[in-house]
Short mmCIF file of C-alpha atoms and ligand atoms in Angstrom, two decimals:
data_model
loop_
_atom_site.label_atom_id
_atom_site.label_comp_id
_atom_site.label_asym_id
_atom_site.label_seq_id
_atom_site.Cartn_x
_atom_site.Cartn_y
_atom_site.Cartn_z
CA UNK A 1 0.00 0.00 0.00
CA UNK A 2 1.30 3.44 -0.98
CA UNK A 3 0.11 6.35 1.14
CA UNK A 4 0.48 10.00 0.09
CA UNK A 5 0.97 12.08 3.22
CA UNK A 6 1.25 15.52 4.74
CA UNK A 7 2.05 16.10 8.38
CA UNK A 8 -1.15 15.78 10.44
CA UNK A 9 -4.31 14.14 9.05
CA UNK A 10 -2.61 11.29 7.17
CA UNK A 11 -0.17 10.50 10.02
CA UNK A 12 -3.24 10.06 12.26
CA UNK A 13 -4.51 7.45 9.79
CA UNK A 14 -1.06 5.86 9.47
CA UNK A 15 -1.17 5.41 13.24
CA UNK A 16 -4.07 3.02 12.66
CA UNK A 17 -2.84 1.47 9.42
CA UNK A 18 0.43 0.33 11.00
CA UNK A 19 -1.59 -1.71 13.49
CA UNK A 20 -3.76 -3.27 10.76
CA UNK A 21 -1.17 -4.32 8.16
CA UNK A 22 2.52 -5.21 8.54
CA UNK A 23 4.70 -2.11 8.64
CA UNK A 24 6.83 -3.56 5.81
CA UNK A 25 3.79 -3.34 3.52
CA UNK A 26 3.46 0.43 3.96
CA UNK A 27 5.23 2.93 1.70
CA UNK A 28 4.64 6.56 2.62
CA UNK A 29 5.28 9.22 -0.04
CA UNK A 30 5.73 12.43 1.88
CA UNK A 31 5.28 16.08 0.94
CA UNK A 32 8.53 18.07 1.10
CA UNK A 33 7.03 21.39 -0.06
CA UNK A 34 7.12 22.75 3.50
CA UNK A 35 10.82 21.95 4.04
CA UNK A 36 13.00 24.84 5.12
CA UNK A 37 16.66 25.44 6.03
CA UNK A 38 16.92 26.84 9.56
CA UNK A 39 20.16 27.56 11.50
CA UNK A 40 22.17 25.61 8.94
CA UNK A 41 20.00 22.48 8.77
CA UNK A 42 17.15 21.17 6.65
CA UNK A 43 13.91 20.89 8.59
CA UNK A 44 11.49 18.53 6.84
CA UNK A 45 8.37 18.73 9.03
CA UNK A 46 6.17 16.18 7.28
CA UNK A 47 8.98 13.61 6.90
CA UNK A 48 9.91 14.04 10.56
CA UNK A 49 6.32 13.67 11.76
CA UNK A 50 6.10 10.36 9.88
CA UNK A 51 9.52 9.21 11.21
CA UNK A 52 8.56 10.07 14.79
CA UNK A 53 5.16 8.40 14.41
CA UNK A 54 6.66 5.10 13.23
CA UNK A 55 9.37 5.20 15.91
CA UNK A 56 6.84 6.01 18.70
CA UNK A 57 8.50 9.35 19.45
CA UNK A 58 5.89 11.75 18.07
CA UNK A 59 4.23 14.38 20.21
CA UNK A 60 0.66 13.36 19.39
CA UNK A 61 -0.81 16.38 21.21
CA UNK A 62 0.64 18.75 18.59
CA UNK A 63 1.28 16.21 15.78
CA UNK A 64 4.77 17.65 15.22
CA UNK A 65 8.06 17.33 17.09
CA UNK A 66 9.19 14.77 19.64
CA UNK A 67 7.21 14.05 22.81
CA UNK A 68 8.83 15.64 25.90
CA UNK A 69 11.56 17.32 23.82
CA UNK A 70 13.33 20.33 25.36
CA UNK A 71 13.92 23.65 23.57
CA UNK A 72 17.12 24.77 25.32
CA UNK A 73 19.08 25.64 22.15
CA UNK A 74 16.13 27.43 20.53
CA UNK A 75 15.41 29.46 23.69
CA UNK A 76 19.10 30.28 24.35
CA UNK A 77 19.47 31.61 20.80
CA UNK A 78 16.30 33.67 21.15
CA UNK A 79 17.54 35.13 24.47
CA UNK A 80 20.64 36.49 22.74
CA UNK A 81 18.76 37.93 19.79
CA UNK A 82 18.22 35.20 17.17
CA UNK A 83 14.66 34.00 16.53
CA UNK A 84 14.51 30.83 14.46
CA UNK A 85 10.78 31.28 13.84
CA UNK A 86 9.96 27.59 14.16
CA UNK A 87 10.32 26.19 17.68
CA UNK A 88 12.96 23.51 17.12
CA UNK A 89 13.27 20.93 19.88
CA UNK A 90 16.75 19.80 20.95
CA UNK A 91 16.28 16.14 20.00
CA UNK A 92 14.35 17.10 16.85
CA UNK A 93 17.28 19.33 15.87
CA UNK A 94 19.51 16.25 16.05
CA UNK A 95 17.44 14.73 13.21
CA UNK A 96 17.86 17.94 11.18
CA UNK A 97 21.62 17.92 11.76
CA UNK A 98 21.95 14.26 10.71
CA UNK A 99 19.81 14.78 7.59
CA UNK A 100 21.83 17.84 6.60
CA UNK A 101 25.17 16.13 7.23
CA UNK A 102 24.09 13.21 5.00
CA UNK A 103 23.14 15.76 2.31
CA UNK A 104 26.41 17.71 2.75
CA UNK A 105 28.25 14.40 2.30
CA UNK A 106 26.65 13.99 -1.13
CA UNK A 107 23.61 11.83 -0.38
CA UNK A 108 20.24 12.52 -1.98
CA UNK A 109 17.29 13.40 0.25
CA UNK A 110 15.91 9.90 -0.43
CA UNK A 111 19.09 8.18 0.72
CA UNK A 112 19.49 10.56 3.69
CA UNK A 113 15.90 9.69 4.63
CA UNK A 114 16.42 5.94 4.36
CA UNK A 115 19.50 6.24 6.61
CA UNK A 116 17.40 8.14 9.15
CA UNK A 117 14.59 5.57 8.93
CA UNK A 118 17.14 2.80 9.50
CA UNK A 119 18.61 4.66 12.50
CA UNK A 120 15.09 4.97 13.94
CA UNK A 121 14.47 1.23 13.40
CA UNK A 122 11.53 1.88 11.06
CA UNK A 123 10.46 -0.96 8.77
CA UNK A 124 7.96 1.02 6.65
CA UNK A 125 9.40 2.79 3.60
CA UNK A 126 9.24 6.53 4.17
CA UNK A 127 10.12 8.35 0.97
CA UNK A 128 10.34 12.07 0.21
CA UNK A 129 8.28 12.82 -2.90
CA UNK A 130 11.34 14.19 -4.72
CA UNK A 131 15.08 14.73 -4.30
CA UNK A 132 14.73 18.16 -5.87
CA UNK A 133 13.87 21.32 -3.99
CA UNK A 134 10.16 22.05 -4.23
CA UNK A 135 8.78 24.88 -2.08
CA UNK A 136 5.22 25.96 -1.41
CA UNK A 137 4.69 29.72 -1.30
CA UNK A 138 1.58 31.51 -0.12
CA UNK A 139 0.81 34.74 -1.99
CA UNK A 140 -0.51 37.14 0.66
CA UNK A 141 -1.04 40.83 1.35
CA UNK A 142 2.47 40.76 2.92
CA UNK A 143 4.09 39.23 -0.19
CA UNK A 144 4.97 35.67 -1.18
CA UNK A 145 5.59 33.79 2.06
CA UNK A 146 7.15 30.39 2.63
CA UNK A 147 4.43 28.14 4.12
CA UNK A 148 6.17 28.16 7.53
CA UNK A 149 6.40 31.98 7.54
CA UNK A 150 2.70 32.21 6.68
CA UNK A 151 1.67 29.58 9.25
CA UNK A 152 4.04 30.24 12.15
CA UNK A 153 5.30 33.85 11.90
CA UNK A 154 2.02 35.26 10.53
CA UNK A 155 -0.14 32.70 12.37
CA UNK A 156 -2.03 32.14 9.09
CA UNK A 157 -3.69 35.56 9.48
CA UNK A 158 -2.83 37.29 6.16
CA UNK A 159 -5.31 37.35 3.30
CA UNK A 160 -4.30 34.67 0.81
CA UNK A 161 -4.51 35.35 -2.94
CA UNK A 162 -2.81 32.26 -4.35
CA UNK A 163 -0.68 29.23 -3.51
CA UNK A 164 2.13 28.13 -5.80
CA UNK A 165 4.55 25.24 -5.66
CA UNK A 166 7.92 26.59 -6.77
CA UNK A 167 10.21 24.10 -8.53
CA UNK A 168 7.57 21.37 -8.98
CA UNK A 169 7.35 21.44 -12.78
CA UNK A 170 11.13 20.96 -13.10
CA UNK A 171 11.44 18.43 -10.28
CA UNK A 172 11.45 14.65 -10.71
CA UNK A 173 9.56 12.10 -8.66
CA UNK A 174 12.07 10.34 -6.41
CA UNK A 175 13.31 7.16 -8.19
CA UNK A 176 12.29 5.02 -5.17
CA UNK A 177 8.77 6.43 -5.37
CA UNK A 178 8.66 5.52 -9.07
CA UNK A 179 9.79 1.96 -8.20
CA UNK A 180 7.19 1.71 -5.43
CA UNK A 181 4.45 2.85 -7.82
CA UNK A 182 5.53 0.15 -10.31
CA UNK A 183 5.28 -2.58 -7.65
CA UNK A 184 1.99 -1.64 -5.97
CA UNK A 185 -1.38 -0.69 -7.41
CA UNK A 186 -3.05 0.45 -4.18
CA UNK A 187 -2.71 4.17 -3.43
CA UNK A 188 -4.29 5.86 -0.42
CA UNK A 189 -4.48 9.64 -0.19
CA UNK A 190 -4.91 10.35 3.49
CA UNK A 191 -6.99 13.19 4.97
CA UNK A 192 -4.34 15.82 4.30
CA UNK A 193 -4.57 19.34 2.96
CA UNK A 194 -5.21 18.93 -0.80
CA UNK A 195 -3.50 22.26 -1.61
CA UNK A 196 -0.31 22.37 0.48
CA UNK A 197 0.26 18.70 1.42
CA UNK A 198 -1.04 16.56 -1.46
CA UNK A 199 -0.92 19.38 -4.06
CA UNK A 200 2.90 19.46 -4.25
CA UNK A 201 3.05 15.65 -4.70
CA UNK A 202 0.48 15.81 -7.52
CA UNK A 203 2.31 18.76 -9.09
CA UNK A 204 5.35 16.59 -9.87
CA UNK A 205 5.58 15.73 -13.58
CA UNK A 206 3.85 12.42 -14.48
CA UNK A 207 2.38 11.87 -11.00
CA UNK A 208 -1.28 12.42 -11.94
CA UNK A 209 -0.92 10.26 -15.10
CA UNK A 210 0.65 7.46 -13.03
CA UNK A 211 -2.22 7.56 -10.53
CA UNK A 212 -4.78 7.07 -13.32
CA UNK A 213 -3.59 3.43 -13.62
CA UNK A 214 -3.83 2.79 -9.85
CA UNK A 215 -6.62 1.94 -7.43
CA UNK A 216 -6.87 5.26 -5.63
CA UNK A 217 -8.85 5.81 -2.44
CA UNK A 218 -8.83 9.22 -0.71
CA UNK A 219 -10.13 10.28 2.69
CA UNK A 220 -11.62 13.77 3.07
CA UNK A 221 -9.89 16.16 5.52
CA UNK A 222 -13.10 18.21 5.49
CA UNK A 223 -16.38 17.02 7.00
CA UNK A 224 -19.14 18.61 4.93
CA UNK A 225 -17.90 22.20 4.96
CA UNK A 226 -15.96 21.93 8.26
CA UNK A 227 -12.18 21.36 8.10
CA UNK A 228 -10.98 19.30 11.08
CA UNK A 229 -8.02 21.67 11.62
CA UNK A 230 -5.51 24.00 9.95
CA UNK A 231 -5.65 26.60 7.18
CA UNK A 232 -7.21 24.40 4.48
CA UNK A 233 -10.34 26.58 4.00
CA UNK A 234 -8.35 29.77 3.34
CA UNK A 235 -5.99 27.98 0.97
CA UNK A 236 -8.82 26.31 -0.97
CA UNK A 237 -10.58 29.67 -1.35
CA UNK A 238 -7.37 31.11 -2.78
CA UNK A 239 -7.51 28.36 -5.41
CA UNK A 240 -11.11 29.22 -6.32
CA UNK A 241 -12.59 26.28 -4.41
CA UNK A 242 -15.02 26.37 -1.53
CA UNK A 243 -13.97 24.43 1.55
CA UNK A 244 -15.98 21.22 1.32
CA UNK A 245 -15.56 17.50 0.92
CA UNK A 246 -16.92 17.92 -2.64
CA UNK A 247 -14.11 20.35 -3.52
CA UNK A 248 -11.51 17.95 -2.11
CA UNK A 249 -12.91 15.21 -4.38
CA UNK A 250 -12.68 17.65 -7.30
CA UNK A 251 -8.93 18.02 -6.68
CA UNK A 252 -8.54 14.24 -7.19
CA UNK A 253 -11.36 13.39 -9.61
CA UNK A 254 -9.11 12.65 -12.62
CA UNK A 255 -7.76 9.51 -10.93
CA UNK A 256 -10.00 8.82 -7.90
CA UNK A 257 -11.82 5.47 -7.54
CA UNK A 258 -13.23 5.74 -4.00
CA UNK A 259 -13.75 8.80 -1.79
CA UNK A 260 -14.25 8.29 1.94
CA UNK A 261 -16.32 10.98 3.65
CA UNK A 262 -17.31 11.23 7.26
CA UNK A 263 -20.44 9.44 8.45
CA UNK A 264 -21.83 12.85 9.54
CA UNK A 265 -21.05 14.63 6.23
CA UNK A 266 -24.29 16.27 5.08
CA UNK A 267 -23.51 15.91 1.37
CA UNK A 268 -25.30 13.05 -0.39
CA UNK A 269 -23.82 10.80 -3.06
CA UNK A 270 -26.02 12.60 -5.61
CA UNK A 271 -24.36 15.95 -4.68
CA UNK A 272 -21.01 14.52 -5.79
CA UNK A 273 -22.54 13.07 -8.99
CA UNK A 274 -24.18 16.45 -9.77
CA UNK A 275 -20.69 18.01 -9.66
CA UNK A 276 -19.44 15.44 -12.18
CA UNK A 277 -17.56 13.34 -9.61
CA UNK A 278 -18.00 9.73 -10.71
CA UNK A 279 -16.14 7.77 -8.02
CA UNK A 280 -17.74 5.62 -5.31
CA UNK A 281 -18.57 7.49 -2.10
CA UNK A 282 -18.16 5.54 1.14
CA UNK A 283 -19.01 6.78 4.63
CA UNK A 284 -16.91 6.07 7.73
CA UNK A 285 -15.97 7.56 11.07
CA UNK A 286 -13.07 9.74 9.90
CA UNK A 287 -12.65 11.99 12.95
CA UNK A 288 -9.60 10.32 14.50
CA UNK A 289 -9.88 11.44 18.12
CA UNK A 290 -8.27 8.21 19.33
CA UNK A 291 -6.00 5.50 17.98
CA UNK A 292 -8.99 3.12 18.13
CA UNK A 293 -10.86 5.28 15.60
CA UNK A 294 -7.72 5.40 13.40
CA UNK A 295 -7.53 1.58 13.50
CA UNK A 296 -11.22 1.23 12.58
CA UNK A 297 -10.82 3.67 9.68
CA UNK A 298 -7.73 1.80 8.46
CA UNK A 299 -9.74 -1.45 8.65
CA UNK A 300 -12.56 0.11 6.59
CA UNK A 301 -10.02 1.27 4.01
CA UNK A 302 -8.46 -2.19 3.69
CA UNK A 303 -11.95 -3.59 3.01
CA UNK A 304 -12.48 -0.91 0.34
CA UNK A 305 -9.24 -1.93 -1.40
CA UNK A 306 -10.34 -5.60 -1.28
CA UNK A 307 -13.43 -4.62 -3.28
CA UNK A 308 -12.04 -2.10 -5.79
P1 LIG B 401 -0.16 19.50 7.62
O1 LIG B 401 1.01 19.05 6.85
O2 LIG B 401 0.09 19.72 9.08
O3 LIG B 401 -0.96 20.58 6.95
O4 LIG B 401 -1.04 18.21 7.71
P2 LIG B 401 -1.96 17.41 6.68
O5 LIG B 401 -2.13 18.13 5.41
O6 LIG B 401 -1.49 16.00 6.67
O7 LIG B 401 -3.28 17.45 7.53
C1 LIG B 401 -4.04 18.63 7.67
C2 LIG B 401 -5.47 18.30 7.34
O8 LIG B 401 -5.85 17.17 8.12
C3 LIG B 401 -6.43 19.40 7.68
O9 LIG B 401 -7.07 19.81 6.50
C4 LIG B 401 -7.44 18.75 8.65
O10 LIG B 401 -8.76 19.14 8.35
C5 LIG B 401 -7.21 17.27 8.44
N1 LIG B 401 -7.38 16.45 9.62
C6 LIG B 401 -6.73 16.55 10.80
N2 LIG B 401 -7.18 15.60 11.66
C7 LIG B 401 -8.14 14.90 11.00
C8 LIG B 401 -8.98 13.81 11.37
O11 LIG B 401 -8.96 13.27 12.46
N3 LIG B 401 -9.87 13.37 10.41
C9 LIG B 401 -9.94 13.95 9.17
N4 LIG B 401 -10.83 13.46 8.32
N5 LIG B 401 -9.16 14.98 8.80
C10 LIG B 401 -8.27 15.44 9.71
N1 LIG B 402 4.13 24.50 14.07
C1 LIG B 402 3.80 25.59 14.77
O1 LIG B 402 2.64 26.02 14.72
N2 LIG B 402 4.74 26.27 15.51
C2 LIG B 402 6.03 25.85 15.60
O2 LIG B 402 6.85 26.48 16.26
C3 LIG B 402 6.39 24.67 14.87
C4 LIG B 402 7.67 24.14 14.94
C5 LIG B 402 7.96 22.96 14.25
C6 LIG B 402 9.24 22.39 14.33
C7 LIG B 402 9.52 21.21 13.68
C8 LIG B 402 8.53 20.61 12.90
O3 LIG B 402 8.82 19.47 12.25
C9 LIG B 402 7.26 21.15 12.79
C10 LIG B 402 6.96 22.32 13.46
N3 LIG B 402 5.69 22.88 13.39
C11 LIG B 402 5.38 24.01 14.10
C12 LIG B 402 4.66 22.29 12.53
C13 LIG B 402 4.76 22.80 11.09
O4 LIG B 402 4.80 24.16 10.99
C14 LIG B 402 3.55 22.52 10.22
O5 LIG B 402 2.42 22.19 10.92
C15 LIG B 402 3.87 21.53 9.22
O6 LIG B 402 4.84 22.01 8.33
C16 LIG B 402 2.65 21.18 8.43
O7 LIG B 402 2.91 19.99 7.89
#
């Protein structure tokens, strides 16, 4: 099973999936559009969230960083006049240093990531979507902001006029992702932000065409017109979409076989059909407030794949 992931909604589902199927059978293709160099090292938030999840280190209150990490270095630097913007934990920073050292020694991001996964004792394959630099910018009233500047420094408050994924059209899909897609025909798009988490993965040349030949199931990160969390509504509006499960399905309709919406979603199957969305619509409990709900959702998804 190949899972396309951002850094919050899909990791919650992966937390169930890894208890339902063997970890070795999971390949996660991770968004790197939010990566950023800070204090000399490459921070890759979505990759790190997935690493920490699979190595049982993740802070699952925030869904980023390491549980019980300290922030001594970050706070000491701030006290003498240097604000890193992102709160980098001390142990988390160790991951950034290792990744960056592997890169400085000539490794690709994919091989640096597989070394990290090995060091963490992870058996799932966790692959960055590309070895090339791809960066998501948010066009706002204060200029074009890196996603992290928009989300952390500006607290997502600016008006958003557009979102663009710089470097995507010239980037290549990571060779290990291409191999994984040749070997496996089941692709799950987790409940991640379709614009800033899944959008950059789909923006890579040949990705959408490849997905047309796969069995693709996606889970909505929006229940009816209510996002579970994060800036997805603002970002979808900037792309001319209203924030709804129907609009999420529209983002994927060229290659989507099954769309999983929440059991409480007020849209009916006919509402999707009326918008020209032809895939099967399945209802499930998608609000993953506990690992038990994540496990049940992962179970439901495995049954869907058995029937596609
Ligand atoms: P990011 O990288 O932190 O933006 O994380 P993702 O893109 O992976 O996840 C953010 C999206 O996950 C948001 O649009 C949320 O609405 C959605 N989300 C978060 N938790 C849940 C959940 O429990 N269920 C569902 N269906 N969506 C969720
Ligand atoms: N999110 C915040 O809202 N504030 C932070 O200070 C912050 C620090 C941070 C450090 C490492 C990391 O991997 C993620 C971090 N995040 C922080 C989350 C991050 O900004 C985004 O939620 C993800 O990029 C979205 O996937």
